[in-house]
CSV table of C-alpha atoms in Angstrom, one decimal:
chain,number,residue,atom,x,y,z
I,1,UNK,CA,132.1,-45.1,-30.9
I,2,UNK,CA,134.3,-42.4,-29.7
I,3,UNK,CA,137.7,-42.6,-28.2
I,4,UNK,CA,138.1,-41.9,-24.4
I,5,UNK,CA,140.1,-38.7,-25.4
I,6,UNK,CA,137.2,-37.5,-27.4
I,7,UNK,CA,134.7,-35.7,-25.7
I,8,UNK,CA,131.2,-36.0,-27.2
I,9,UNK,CA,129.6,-33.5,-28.9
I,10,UNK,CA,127.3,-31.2,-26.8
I,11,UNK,CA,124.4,-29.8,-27.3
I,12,UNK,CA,125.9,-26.1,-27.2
I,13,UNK,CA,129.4,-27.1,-29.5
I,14,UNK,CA,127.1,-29.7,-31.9
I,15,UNK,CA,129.2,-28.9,-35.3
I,16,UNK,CA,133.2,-30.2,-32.9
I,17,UNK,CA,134.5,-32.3,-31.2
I,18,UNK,CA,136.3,-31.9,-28.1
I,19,UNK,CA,139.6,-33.9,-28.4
I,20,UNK,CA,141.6,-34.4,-25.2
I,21,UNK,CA,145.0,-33.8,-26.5
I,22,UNK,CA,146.8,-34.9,-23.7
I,23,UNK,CA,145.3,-38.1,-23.4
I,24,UNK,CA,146.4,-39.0,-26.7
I,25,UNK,CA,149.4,-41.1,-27.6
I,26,UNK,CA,152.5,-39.8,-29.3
I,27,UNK,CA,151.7,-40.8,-32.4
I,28,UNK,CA,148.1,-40.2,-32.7
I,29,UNK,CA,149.1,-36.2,-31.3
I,30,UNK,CA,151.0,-36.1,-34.4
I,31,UNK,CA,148.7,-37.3,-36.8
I,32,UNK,CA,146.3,-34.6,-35.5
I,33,UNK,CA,148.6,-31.6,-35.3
I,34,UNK,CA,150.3,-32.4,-38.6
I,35,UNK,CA,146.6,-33.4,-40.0
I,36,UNK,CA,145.6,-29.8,-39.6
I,37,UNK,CA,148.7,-27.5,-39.0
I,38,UNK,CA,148.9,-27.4,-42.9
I,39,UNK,CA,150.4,-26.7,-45.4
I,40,UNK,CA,153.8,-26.6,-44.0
I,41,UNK,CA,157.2,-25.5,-45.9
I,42,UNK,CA,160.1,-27.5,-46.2
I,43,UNK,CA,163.3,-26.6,-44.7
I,44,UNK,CA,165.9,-29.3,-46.8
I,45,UNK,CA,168.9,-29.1,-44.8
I,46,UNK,CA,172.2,-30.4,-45.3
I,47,UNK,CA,175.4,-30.6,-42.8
I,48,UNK,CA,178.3,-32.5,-42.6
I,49,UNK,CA,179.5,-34.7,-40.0
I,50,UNK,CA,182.8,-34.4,-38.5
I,51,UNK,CA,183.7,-37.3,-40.4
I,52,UNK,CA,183.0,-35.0,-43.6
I,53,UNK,CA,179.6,-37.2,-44.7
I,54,UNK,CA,177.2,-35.1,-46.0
I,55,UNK,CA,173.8,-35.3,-44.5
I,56,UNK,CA,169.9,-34.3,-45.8
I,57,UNK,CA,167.2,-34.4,-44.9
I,58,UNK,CA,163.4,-32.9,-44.5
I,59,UNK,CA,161.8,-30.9,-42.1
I,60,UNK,CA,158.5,-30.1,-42.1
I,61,UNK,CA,157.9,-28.0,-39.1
I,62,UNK,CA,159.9,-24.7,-40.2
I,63,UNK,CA,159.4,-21.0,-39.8
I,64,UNK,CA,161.2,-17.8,-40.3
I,65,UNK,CA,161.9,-16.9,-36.0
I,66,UNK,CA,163.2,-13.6,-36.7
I,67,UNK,CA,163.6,-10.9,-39.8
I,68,UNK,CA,166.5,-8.7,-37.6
I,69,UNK,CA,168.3,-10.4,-37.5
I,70,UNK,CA,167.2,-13.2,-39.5
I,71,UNK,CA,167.0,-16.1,-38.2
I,72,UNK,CA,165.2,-19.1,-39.5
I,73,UNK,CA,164.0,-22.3,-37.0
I,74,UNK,CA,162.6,-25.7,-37.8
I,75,UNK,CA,162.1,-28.5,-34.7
I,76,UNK,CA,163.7,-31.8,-35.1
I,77,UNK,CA,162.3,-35.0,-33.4
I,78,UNK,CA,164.5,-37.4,-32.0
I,79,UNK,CA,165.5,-41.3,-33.1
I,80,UNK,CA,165.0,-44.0,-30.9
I,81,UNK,CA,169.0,-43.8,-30.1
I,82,UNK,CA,168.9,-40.0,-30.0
I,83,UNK,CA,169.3,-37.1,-31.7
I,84,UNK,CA,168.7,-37.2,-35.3
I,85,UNK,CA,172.1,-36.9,-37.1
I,86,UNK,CA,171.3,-33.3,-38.4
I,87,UNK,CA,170.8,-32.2,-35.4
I,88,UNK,CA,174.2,-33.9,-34.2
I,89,UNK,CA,176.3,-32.3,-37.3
I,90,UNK,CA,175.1,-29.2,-36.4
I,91,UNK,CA,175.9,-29.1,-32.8
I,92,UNK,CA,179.6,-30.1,-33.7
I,93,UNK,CA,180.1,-27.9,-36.7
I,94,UNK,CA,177.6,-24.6,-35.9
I,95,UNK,CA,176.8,-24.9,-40.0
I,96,UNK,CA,174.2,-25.6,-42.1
I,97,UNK,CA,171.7,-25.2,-45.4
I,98,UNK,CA,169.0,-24.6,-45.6
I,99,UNK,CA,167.0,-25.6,-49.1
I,100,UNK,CA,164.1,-24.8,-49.7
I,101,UNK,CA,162.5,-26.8,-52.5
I,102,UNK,CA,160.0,-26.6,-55.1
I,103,UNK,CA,157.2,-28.9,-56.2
I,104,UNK,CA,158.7,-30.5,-58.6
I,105,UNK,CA,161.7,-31.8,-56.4
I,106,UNK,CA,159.2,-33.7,-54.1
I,107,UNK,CA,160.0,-37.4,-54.5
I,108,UNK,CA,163.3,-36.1,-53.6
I,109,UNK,CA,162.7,-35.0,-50.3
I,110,UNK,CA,160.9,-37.7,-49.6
I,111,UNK,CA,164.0,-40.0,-50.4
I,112,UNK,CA,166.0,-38.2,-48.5
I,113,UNK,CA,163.5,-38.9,-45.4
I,114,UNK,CA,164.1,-42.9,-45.7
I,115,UNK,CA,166.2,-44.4,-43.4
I,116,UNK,CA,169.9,-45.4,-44.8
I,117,UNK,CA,172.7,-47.6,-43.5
I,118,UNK,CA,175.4,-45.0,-41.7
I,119,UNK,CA,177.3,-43.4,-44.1
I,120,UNK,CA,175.2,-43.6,-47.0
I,121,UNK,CA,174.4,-40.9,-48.8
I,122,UNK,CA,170.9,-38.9,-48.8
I,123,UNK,CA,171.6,-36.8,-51.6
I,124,UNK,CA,173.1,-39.6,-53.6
I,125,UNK,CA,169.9,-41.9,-52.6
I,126,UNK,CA,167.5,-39.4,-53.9
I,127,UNK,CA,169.1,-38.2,-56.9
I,128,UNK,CA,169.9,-34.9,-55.7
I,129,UNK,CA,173.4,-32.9,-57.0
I,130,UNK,CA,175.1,-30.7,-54.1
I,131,UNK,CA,176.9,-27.9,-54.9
I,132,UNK,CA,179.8,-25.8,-52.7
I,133,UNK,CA,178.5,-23.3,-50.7
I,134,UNK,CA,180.7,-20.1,-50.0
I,135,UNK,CA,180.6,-19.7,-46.2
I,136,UNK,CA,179.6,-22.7,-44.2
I,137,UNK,CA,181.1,-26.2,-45.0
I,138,UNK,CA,177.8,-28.4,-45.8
I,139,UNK,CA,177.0,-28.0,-49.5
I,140,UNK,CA,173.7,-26.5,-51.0
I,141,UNK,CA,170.8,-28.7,-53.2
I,142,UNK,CA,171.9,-27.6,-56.9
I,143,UNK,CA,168.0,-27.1,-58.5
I,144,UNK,CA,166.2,-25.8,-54.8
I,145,UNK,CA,165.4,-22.3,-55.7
I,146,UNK,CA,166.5,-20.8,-52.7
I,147,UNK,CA,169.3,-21.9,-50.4
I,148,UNK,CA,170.4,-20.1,-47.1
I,149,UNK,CA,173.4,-20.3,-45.9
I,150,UNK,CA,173.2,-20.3,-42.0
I,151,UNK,CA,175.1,-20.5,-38.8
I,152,UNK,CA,173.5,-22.5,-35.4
I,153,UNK,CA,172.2,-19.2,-33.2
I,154,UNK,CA,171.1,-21.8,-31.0
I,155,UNK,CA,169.0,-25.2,-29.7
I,156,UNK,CA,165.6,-24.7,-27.5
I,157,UNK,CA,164.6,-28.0,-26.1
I,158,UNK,CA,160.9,-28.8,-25.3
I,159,UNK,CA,159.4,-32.1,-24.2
I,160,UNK,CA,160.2,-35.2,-22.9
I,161,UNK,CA,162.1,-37.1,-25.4
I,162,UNK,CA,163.2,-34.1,-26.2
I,163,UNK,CA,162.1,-32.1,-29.8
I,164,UNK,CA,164.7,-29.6,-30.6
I,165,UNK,CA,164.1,-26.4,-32.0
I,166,UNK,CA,167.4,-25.1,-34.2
I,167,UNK,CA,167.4,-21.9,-34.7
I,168,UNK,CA,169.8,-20.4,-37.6
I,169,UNK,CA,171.4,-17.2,-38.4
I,170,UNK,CA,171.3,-16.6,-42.1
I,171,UNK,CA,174.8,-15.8,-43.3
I,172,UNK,CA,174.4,-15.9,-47.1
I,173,UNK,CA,171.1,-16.2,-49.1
I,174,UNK,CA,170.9,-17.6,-53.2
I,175,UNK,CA,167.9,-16.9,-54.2
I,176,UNK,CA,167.5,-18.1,-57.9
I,177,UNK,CA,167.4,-15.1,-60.3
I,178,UNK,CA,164.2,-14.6,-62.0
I,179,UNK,CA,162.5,-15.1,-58.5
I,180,UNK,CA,163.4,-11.5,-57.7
I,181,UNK,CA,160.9,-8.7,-58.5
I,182,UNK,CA,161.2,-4.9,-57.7
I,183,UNK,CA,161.3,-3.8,-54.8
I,184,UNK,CA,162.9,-7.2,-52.9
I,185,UNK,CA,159.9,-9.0,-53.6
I,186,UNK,CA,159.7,-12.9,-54.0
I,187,UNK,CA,157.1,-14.2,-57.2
I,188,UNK,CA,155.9,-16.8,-55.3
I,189,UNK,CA,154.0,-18.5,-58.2
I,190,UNK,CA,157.6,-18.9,-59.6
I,191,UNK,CA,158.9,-20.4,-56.7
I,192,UNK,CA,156.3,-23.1,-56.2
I,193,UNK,CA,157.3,-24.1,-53.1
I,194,UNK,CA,156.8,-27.6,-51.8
I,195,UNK,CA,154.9,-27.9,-48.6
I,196,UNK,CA,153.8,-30.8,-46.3
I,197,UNK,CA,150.2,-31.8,-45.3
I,198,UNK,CA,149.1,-35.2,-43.3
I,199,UNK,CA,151.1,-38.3,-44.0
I,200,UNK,CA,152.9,-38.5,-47.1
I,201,UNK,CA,151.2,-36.2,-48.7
I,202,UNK,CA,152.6,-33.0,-50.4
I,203,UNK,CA,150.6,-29.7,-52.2
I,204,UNK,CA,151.5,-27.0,-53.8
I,205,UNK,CA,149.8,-23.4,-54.2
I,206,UNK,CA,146.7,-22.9,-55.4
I,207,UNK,CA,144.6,-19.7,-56.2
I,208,UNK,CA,146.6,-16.7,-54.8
I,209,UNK,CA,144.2,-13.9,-53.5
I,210,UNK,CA,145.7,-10.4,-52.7
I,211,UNK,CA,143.3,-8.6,-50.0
């Protein structure tokens, strides 16, 4: 039997259903959006607190907002006692990373997504090596083939709870060398970037097909 949010098939829509979105709970919206949004990229970021603990940790939901000047975004749910600590290291410093990571580094990023005591350390917890950065405090993932170096631009706020929306100006980009082909192209099969389905679930890329 179907949900009340789910409207039955009709006679003139007979291959859908209608789902009610709004009637949903929190949770089951997200399993549906992040069910079928896919694949997603993941942003890694790092910050430090003003207590100078380093902090990472995944987000799913990222985009490039801008090319000029370039800006990058990724939204940031809250915890059940507020904003999630990334969010709160970047509203006191104005700096982050962004990492970008590969396929292979996906066990990682899933570490650094557990919860940890305060003060513990993400990248310690997951095996990851940090490395300085040269214009923002928080320090880059050593092995994620590209790492921007970024400055908050600013925080959009939408919902109830709310989600926040960061939104980064790239100040420095390291971009690992054999990545770069003529003409400021990116070999994406080289890069094999990780990205985010449904659940816990990650994929990689496929067939490419140029059109």
């Amino acid at each position: 039997m179907l949900e009340p949010p789910v409207r039955p098939v009709s006679d003139d829509d007979p291959a859908y259903h209608g789902l009610i979105l709004d009637r949903f709970d929190a949770q089951s919206r997200y399993k549906l959006l992040t069910g079928t949004v896919t694949p997603r990229p993941i942003a890694l970021v790092s910050t430090v607190s003003s207590a100078g603990i380093v902090n990472v940790a995944p987000f799913s939901q990222f985009m490039i907002v801008a090319a000029n000047p370039g800006l990058l975004g990724f939204s940031a749910s809250p915890l059940a006692d507020g904003p999630k600590h990334t969010v709160r290291n970047i509203r006191e410093s104005g700096e982050l990373v962004i990492n970008t990571p590969n396929f292979s580094m996906a066990e990682q990023v899933q570490a650094c997504a557990d919860e940890l005591p305060e003060g513990e350390s993400e990248a310690r917890h997951a095996g990851l090596d940090l490395v300085a950065s040269e214009t923002v405090a928080p320090p880059r993932v050593a092995g994620a083939p590209v790492q921007f170096e970024c400055e908050l631009e600013k925080f959009v706020e939408f919902g109830d709870l709310p989600n926040i929306i960061v939104v980064a100006r790239v100040r420095l980009m390291h971009l690992r060398e054999d990545l770069l082909l003529t003409g400021n192209r990116i070999d994406t099969a080289a890069l094999d970037p990780l990205a985010r389905i449904g659940g816990r679930n990650y994929t990689r890329l496929g067939e490419l097909k140029e059109v």
